[in-house]
PDB file of N, CA and C in Angstrom:
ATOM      1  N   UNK A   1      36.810-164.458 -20.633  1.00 79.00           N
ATOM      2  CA  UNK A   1      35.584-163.676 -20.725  1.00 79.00           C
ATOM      3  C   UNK A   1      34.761-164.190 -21.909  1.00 79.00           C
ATOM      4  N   UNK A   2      33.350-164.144 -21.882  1.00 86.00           N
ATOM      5  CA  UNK A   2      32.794-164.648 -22.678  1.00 86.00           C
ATOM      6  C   UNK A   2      31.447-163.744 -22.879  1.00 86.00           C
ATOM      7  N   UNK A   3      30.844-163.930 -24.071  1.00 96.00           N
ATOM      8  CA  UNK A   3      29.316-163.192 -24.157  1.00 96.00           C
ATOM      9  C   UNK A   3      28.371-163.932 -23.537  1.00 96.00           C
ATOM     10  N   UNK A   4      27.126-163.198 -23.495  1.00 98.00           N
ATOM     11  CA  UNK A   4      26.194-163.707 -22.193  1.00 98.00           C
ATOM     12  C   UNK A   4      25.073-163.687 -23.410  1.00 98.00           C
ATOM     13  N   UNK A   5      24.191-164.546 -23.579  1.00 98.00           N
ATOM     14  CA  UNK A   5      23.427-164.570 -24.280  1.00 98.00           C
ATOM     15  C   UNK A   5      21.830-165.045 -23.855  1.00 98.00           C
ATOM     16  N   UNK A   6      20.501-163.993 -23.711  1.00 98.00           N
ATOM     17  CA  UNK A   6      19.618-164.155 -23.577  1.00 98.00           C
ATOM     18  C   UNK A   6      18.380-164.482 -25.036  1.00 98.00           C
ATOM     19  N   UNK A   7      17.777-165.610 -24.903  1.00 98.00           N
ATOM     20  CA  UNK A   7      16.985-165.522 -26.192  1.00 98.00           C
ATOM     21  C   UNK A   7      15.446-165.420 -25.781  1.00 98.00           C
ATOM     22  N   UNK A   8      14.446-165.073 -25.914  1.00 98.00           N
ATOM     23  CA  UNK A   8      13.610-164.760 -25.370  1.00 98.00           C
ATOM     24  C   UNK A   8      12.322-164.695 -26.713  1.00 98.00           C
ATOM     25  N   UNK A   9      11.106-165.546 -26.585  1.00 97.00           N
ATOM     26  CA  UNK A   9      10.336-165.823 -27.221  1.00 97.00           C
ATOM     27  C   UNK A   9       8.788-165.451 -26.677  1.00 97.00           C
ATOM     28  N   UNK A  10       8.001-164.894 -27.060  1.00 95.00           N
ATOM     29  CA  UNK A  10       6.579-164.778 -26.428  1.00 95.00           C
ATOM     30  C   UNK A  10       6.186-166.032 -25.558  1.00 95.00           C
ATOM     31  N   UNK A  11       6.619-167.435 -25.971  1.00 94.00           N
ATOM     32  CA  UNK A  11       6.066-168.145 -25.110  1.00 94.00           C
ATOM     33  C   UNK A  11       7.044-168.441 -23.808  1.00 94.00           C
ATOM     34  N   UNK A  12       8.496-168.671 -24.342  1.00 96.00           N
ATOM     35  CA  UNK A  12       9.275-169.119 -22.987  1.00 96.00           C
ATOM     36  C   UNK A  12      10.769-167.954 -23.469  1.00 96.00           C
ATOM     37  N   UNK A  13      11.192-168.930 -22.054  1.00 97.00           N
ATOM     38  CA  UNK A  13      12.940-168.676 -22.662  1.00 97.00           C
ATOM     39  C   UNK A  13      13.426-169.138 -22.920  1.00 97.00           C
ATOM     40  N   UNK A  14      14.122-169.134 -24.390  1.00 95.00           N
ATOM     41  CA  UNK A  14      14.471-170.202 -25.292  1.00 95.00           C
ATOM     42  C   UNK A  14      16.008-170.350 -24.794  1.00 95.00           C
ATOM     43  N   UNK A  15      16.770-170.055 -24.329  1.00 97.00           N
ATOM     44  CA  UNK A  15      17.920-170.008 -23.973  1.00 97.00           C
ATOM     45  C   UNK A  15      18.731-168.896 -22.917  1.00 97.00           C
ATOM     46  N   UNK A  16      19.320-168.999 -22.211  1.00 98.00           N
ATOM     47  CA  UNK A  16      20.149-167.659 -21.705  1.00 98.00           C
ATOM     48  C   UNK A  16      21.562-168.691 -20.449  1.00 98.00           C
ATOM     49  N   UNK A  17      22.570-168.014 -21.295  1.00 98.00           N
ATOM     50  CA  UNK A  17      23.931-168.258 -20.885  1.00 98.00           C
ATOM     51  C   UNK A  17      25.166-167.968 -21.903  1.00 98.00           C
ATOM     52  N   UNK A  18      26.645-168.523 -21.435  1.00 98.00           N
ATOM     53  CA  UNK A  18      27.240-167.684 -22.443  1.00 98.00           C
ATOM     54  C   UNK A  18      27.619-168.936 -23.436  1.00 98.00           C
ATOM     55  N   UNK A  19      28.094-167.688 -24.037  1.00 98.00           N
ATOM     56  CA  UNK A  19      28.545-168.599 -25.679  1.00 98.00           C
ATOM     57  C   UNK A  19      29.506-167.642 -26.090  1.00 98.00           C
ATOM     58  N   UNK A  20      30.401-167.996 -27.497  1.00 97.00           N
ATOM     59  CA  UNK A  20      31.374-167.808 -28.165  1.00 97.00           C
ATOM     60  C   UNK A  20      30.913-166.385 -29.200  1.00 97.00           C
ATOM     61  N   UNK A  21      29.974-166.790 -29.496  1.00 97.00           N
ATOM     62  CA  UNK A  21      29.676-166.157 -30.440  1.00 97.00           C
ATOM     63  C   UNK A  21      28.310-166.359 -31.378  1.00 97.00           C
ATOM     64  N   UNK A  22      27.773-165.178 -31.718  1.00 98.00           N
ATOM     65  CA  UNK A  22      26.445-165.751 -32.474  1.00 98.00           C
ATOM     66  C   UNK A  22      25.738-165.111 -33.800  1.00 98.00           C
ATOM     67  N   UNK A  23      25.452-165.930 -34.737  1.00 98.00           N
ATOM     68  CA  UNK A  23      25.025-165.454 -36.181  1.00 98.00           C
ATOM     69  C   UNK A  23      23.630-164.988 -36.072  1.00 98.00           C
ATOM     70  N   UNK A  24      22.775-164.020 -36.366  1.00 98.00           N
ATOM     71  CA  UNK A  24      21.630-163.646 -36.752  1.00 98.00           C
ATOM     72  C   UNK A  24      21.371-163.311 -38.113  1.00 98.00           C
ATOM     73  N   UNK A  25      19.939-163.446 -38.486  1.00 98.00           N
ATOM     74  CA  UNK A  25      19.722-162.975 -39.891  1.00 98.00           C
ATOM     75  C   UNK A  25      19.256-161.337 -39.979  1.00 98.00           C
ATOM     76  N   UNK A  26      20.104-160.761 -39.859  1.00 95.00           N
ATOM     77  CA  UNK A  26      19.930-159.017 -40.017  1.00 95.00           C
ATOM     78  C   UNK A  26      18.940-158.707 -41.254  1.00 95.00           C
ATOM     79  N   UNK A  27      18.405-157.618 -40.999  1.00 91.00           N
ATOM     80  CA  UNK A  27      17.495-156.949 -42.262  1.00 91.00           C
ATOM     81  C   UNK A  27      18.417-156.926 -43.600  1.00 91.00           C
ATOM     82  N   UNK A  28      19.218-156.275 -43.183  1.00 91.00           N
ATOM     83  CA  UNK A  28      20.245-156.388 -44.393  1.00 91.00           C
ATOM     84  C   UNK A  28      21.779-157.735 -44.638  1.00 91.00           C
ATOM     85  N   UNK A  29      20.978-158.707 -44.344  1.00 95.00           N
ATOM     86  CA  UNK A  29      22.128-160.132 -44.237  1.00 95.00           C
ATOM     87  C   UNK A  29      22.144-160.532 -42.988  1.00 95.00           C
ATOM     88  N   UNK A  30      23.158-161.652 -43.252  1.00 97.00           N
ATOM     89  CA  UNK A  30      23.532-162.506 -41.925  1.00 97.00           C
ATOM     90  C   UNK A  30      24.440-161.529 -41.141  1.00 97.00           C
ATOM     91  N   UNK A  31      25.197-161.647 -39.983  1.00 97.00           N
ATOM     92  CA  UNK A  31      26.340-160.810 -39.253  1.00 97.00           C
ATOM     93  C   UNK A  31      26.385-162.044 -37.766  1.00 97.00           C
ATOM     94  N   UNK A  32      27.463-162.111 -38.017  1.00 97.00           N
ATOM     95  CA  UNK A  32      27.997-162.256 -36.828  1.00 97.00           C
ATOM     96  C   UNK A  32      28.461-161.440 -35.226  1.00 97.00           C
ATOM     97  N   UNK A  33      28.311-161.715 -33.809  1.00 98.00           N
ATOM     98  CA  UNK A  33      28.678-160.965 -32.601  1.00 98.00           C
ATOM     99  C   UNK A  33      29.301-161.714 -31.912  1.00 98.00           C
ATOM    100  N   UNK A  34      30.477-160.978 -32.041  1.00 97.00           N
ATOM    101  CA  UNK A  34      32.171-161.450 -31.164  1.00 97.00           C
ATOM    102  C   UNK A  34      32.436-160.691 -29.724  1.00 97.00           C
ATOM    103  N   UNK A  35      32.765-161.116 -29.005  1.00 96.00           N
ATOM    104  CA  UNK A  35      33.081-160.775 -28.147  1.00 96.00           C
ATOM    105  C   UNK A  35      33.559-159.437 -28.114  1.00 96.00           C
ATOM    106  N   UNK A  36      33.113-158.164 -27.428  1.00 96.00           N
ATOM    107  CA  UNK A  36      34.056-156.449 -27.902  1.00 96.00           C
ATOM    108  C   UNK A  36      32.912-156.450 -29.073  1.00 96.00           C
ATOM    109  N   UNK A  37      31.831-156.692 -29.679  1.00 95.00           N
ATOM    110  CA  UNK A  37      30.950-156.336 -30.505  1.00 95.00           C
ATOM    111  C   UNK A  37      30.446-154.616 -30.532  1.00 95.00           C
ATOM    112  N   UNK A  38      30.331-153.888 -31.030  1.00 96.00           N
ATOM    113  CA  UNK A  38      29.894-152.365 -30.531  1.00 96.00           C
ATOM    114  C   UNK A  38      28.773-152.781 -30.411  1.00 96.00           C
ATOM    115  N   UNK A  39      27.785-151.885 -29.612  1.00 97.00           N
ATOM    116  CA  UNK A  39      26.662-151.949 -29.358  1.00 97.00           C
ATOM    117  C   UNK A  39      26.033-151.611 -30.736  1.00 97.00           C
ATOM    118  N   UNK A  40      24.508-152.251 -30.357  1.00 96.00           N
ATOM    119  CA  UNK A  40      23.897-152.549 -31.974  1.00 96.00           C
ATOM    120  C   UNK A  40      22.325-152.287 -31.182  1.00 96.00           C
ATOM    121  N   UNK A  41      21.312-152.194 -32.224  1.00 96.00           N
ATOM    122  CA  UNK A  41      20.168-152.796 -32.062  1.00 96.00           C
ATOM    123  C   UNK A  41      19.351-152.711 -33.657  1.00 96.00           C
ATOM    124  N   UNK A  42      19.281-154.139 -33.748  1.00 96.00           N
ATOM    125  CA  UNK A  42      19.057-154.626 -34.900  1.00 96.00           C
ATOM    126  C   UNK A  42      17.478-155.260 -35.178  1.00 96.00           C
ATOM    127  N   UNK A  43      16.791-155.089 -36.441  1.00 97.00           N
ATOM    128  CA  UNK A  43      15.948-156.408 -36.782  1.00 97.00           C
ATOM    129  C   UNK A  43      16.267-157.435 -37.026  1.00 97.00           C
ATOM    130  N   UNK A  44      14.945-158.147 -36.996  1.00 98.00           N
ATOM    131  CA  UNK A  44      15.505-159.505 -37.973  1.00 98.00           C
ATOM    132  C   UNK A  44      14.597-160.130 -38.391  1.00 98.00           C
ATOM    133  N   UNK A  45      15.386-160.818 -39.141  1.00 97.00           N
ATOM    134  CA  UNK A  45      14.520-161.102 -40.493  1.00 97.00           C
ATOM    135  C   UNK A  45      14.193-162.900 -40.374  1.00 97.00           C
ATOM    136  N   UNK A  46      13.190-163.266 -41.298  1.00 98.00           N
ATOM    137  CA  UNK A  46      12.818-164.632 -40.914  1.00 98.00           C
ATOM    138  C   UNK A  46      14.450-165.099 -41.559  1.00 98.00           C
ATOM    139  N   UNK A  47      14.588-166.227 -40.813  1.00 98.00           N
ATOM    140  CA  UNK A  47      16.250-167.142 -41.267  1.00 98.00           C
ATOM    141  C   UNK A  47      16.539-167.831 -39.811  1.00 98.00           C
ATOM    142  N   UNK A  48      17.831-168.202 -39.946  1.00 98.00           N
ATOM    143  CA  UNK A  48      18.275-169.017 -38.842  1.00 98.00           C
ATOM    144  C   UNK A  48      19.614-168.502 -38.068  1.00 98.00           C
ATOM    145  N   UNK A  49      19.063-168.493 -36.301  1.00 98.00           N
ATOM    146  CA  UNK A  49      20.070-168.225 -35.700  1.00 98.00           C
ATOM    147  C   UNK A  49      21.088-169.348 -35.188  1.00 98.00           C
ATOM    148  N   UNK A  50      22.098-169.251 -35.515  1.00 98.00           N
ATOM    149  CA  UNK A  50      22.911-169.781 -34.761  1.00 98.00           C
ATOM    150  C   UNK A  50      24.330-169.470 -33.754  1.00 98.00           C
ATOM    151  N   UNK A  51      24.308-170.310 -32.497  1.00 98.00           N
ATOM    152  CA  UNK A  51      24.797-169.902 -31.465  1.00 98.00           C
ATOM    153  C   UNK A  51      26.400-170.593 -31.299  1.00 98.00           C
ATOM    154  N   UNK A  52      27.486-170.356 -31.021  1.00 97.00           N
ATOM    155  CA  UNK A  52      28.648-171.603 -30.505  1.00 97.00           C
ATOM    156  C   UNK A  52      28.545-171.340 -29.056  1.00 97.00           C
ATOM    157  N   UNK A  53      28.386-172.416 -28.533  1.00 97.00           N
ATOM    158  CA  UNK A  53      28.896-172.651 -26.991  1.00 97.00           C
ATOM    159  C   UNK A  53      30.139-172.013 -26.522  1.00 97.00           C
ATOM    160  N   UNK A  54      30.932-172.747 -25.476  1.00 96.00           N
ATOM    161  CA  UNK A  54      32.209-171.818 -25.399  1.00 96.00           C
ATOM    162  C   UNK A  54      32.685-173.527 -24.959  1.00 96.00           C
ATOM    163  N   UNK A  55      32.079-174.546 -25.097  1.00 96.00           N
ATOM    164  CA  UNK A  55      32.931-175.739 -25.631  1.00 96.00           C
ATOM    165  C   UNK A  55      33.256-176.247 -26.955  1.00 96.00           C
ATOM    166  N   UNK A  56      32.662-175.216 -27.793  1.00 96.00           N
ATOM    167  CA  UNK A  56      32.514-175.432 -29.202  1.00 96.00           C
ATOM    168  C   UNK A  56      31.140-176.228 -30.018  1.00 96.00           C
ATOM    169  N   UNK A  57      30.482-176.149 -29.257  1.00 97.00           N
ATOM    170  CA  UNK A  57      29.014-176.982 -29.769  1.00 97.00           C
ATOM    171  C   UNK A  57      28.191-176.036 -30.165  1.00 97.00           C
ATOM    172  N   UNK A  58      27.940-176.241 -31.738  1.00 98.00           N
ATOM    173  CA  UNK A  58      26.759-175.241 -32.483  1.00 98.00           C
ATOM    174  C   UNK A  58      25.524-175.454 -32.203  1.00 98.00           C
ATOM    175  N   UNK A  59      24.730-174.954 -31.962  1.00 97.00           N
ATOM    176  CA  UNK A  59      23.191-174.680 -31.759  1.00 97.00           C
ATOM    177  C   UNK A  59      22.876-174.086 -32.778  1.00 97.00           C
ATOM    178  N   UNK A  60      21.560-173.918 -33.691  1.00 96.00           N
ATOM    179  CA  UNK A  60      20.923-173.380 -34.754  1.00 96.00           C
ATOM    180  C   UNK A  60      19.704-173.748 -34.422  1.00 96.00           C
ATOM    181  N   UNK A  61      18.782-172.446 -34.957  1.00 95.00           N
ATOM    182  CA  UNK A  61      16.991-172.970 -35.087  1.00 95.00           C
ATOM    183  C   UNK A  61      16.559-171.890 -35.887  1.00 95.00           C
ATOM    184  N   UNK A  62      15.372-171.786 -36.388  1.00 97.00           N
ATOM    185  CA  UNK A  62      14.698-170.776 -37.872  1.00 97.00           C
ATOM    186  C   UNK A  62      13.908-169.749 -36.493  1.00 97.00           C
ATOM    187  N   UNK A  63      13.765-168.603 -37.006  1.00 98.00           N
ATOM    188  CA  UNK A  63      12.898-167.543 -36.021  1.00 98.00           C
ATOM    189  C   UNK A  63      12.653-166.977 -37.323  1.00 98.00           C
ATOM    190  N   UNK A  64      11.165-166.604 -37.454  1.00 98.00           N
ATOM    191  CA  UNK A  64      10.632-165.501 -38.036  1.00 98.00           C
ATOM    192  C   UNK A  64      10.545-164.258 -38.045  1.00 98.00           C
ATOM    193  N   UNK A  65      11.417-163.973 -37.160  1.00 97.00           N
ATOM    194  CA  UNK A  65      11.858-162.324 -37.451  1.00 97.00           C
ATOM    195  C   UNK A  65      12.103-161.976 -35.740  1.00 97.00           C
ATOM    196  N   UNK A  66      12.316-160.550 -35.048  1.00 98.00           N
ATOM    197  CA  UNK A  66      12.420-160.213 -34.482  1.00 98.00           C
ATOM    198  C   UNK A  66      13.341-158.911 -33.822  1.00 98.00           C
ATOM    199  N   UNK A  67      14.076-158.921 -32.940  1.00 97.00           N
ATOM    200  CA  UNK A  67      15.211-158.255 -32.999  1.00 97.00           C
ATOM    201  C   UNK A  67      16.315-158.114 -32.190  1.00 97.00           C
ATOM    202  N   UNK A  68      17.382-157.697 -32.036  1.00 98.00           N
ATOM    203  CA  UNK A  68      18.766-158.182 -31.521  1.00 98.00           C
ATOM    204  C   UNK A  68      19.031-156.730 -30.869  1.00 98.00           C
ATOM    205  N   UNK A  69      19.744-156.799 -29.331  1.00 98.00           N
ATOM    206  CA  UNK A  69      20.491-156.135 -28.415  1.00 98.00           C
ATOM    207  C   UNK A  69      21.858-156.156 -28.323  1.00 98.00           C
ATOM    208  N   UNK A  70      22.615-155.863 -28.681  1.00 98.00           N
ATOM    209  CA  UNK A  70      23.740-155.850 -27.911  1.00 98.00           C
ATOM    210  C   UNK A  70      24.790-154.713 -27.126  1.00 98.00           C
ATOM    211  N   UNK A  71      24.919-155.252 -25.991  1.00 97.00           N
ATOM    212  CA  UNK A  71      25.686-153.875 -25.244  1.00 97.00           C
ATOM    213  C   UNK A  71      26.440-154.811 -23.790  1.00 97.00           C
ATOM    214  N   UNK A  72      27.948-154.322 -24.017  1.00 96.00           N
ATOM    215  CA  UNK A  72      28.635-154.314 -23.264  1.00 96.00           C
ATOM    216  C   UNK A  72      28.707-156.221 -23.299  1.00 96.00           C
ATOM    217  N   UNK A  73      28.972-157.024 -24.241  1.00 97.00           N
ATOM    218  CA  UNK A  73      28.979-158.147 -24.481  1.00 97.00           C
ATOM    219  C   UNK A  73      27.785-159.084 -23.806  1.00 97.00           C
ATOM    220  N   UNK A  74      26.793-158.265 -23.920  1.00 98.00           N
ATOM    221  CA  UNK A  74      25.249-159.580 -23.295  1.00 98.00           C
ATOM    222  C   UNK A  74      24.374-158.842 -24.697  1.00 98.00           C
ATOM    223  N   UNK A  75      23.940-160.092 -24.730  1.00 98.00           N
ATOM    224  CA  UNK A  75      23.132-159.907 -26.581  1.00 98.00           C
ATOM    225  C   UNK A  75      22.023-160.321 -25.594  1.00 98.00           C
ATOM    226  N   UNK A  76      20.818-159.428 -26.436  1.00 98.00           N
ATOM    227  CA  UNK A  76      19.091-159.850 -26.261  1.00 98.00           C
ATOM    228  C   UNK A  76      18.781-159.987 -27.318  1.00 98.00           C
ATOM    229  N   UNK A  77      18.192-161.309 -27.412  1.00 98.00           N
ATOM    230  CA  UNK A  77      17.118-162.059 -28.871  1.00 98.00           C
ATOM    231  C   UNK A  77      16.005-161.943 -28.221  1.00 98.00           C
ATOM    232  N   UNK A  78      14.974-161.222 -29.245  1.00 98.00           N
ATOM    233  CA  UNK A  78      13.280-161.252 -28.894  1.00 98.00           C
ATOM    234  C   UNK A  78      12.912-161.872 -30.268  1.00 98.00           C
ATOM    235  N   UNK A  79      12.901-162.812 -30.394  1.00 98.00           N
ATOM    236  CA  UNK A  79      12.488-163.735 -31.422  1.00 98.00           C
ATOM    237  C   UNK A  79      11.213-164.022 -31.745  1.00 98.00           C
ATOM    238  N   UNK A  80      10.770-164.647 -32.849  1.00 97.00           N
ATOM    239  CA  UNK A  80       9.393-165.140 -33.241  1.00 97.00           C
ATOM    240  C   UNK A  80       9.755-166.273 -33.578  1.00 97.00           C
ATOM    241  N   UNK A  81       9.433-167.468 -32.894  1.00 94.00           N
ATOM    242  CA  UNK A  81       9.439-169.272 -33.482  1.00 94.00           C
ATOM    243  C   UNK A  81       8.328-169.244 -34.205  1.00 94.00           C
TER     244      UNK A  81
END
């Protein structure tokens, strides 16, 4: 089983499939979402997200803020590039 991950930007869709696991820059710090994550809904702050695949390949990019979903292991990023 794995998390399902949608990223979603005013202009496109920056990504959506699963991955391992993924870092955001929270209002209050970085945090990580593991698989079994409790449901959340978070800001975010300008910094950098980064994603692991579920072959182990990191992805990272800077977003200027936005905010984070998670429920029932599928995360929503509404990001600002």
């Amino acid at each position: 089983m794995s998390l399902n991950l949608k990223i979603v930007s005013p202009e496109k869709v920056v990504f959506d499939g699963n991955v391992e696991s993924v870092v955001v820059p929270g209002t209050l710090g970085r945090f990580e979402i593991l698989l079994g994550h409790a449901p959340i809904i978070s800001s975010l702050e300008k910094g950098e997200v980064e994603y692991t695949l579920p072959n182990g390949e990191k992805t990272h990019f800077d977003i200027l803020g936005g905010f984070v979903e998670v429920q029932k292991n599928k995360i929503s990023l509404c990001v600002e590039l």
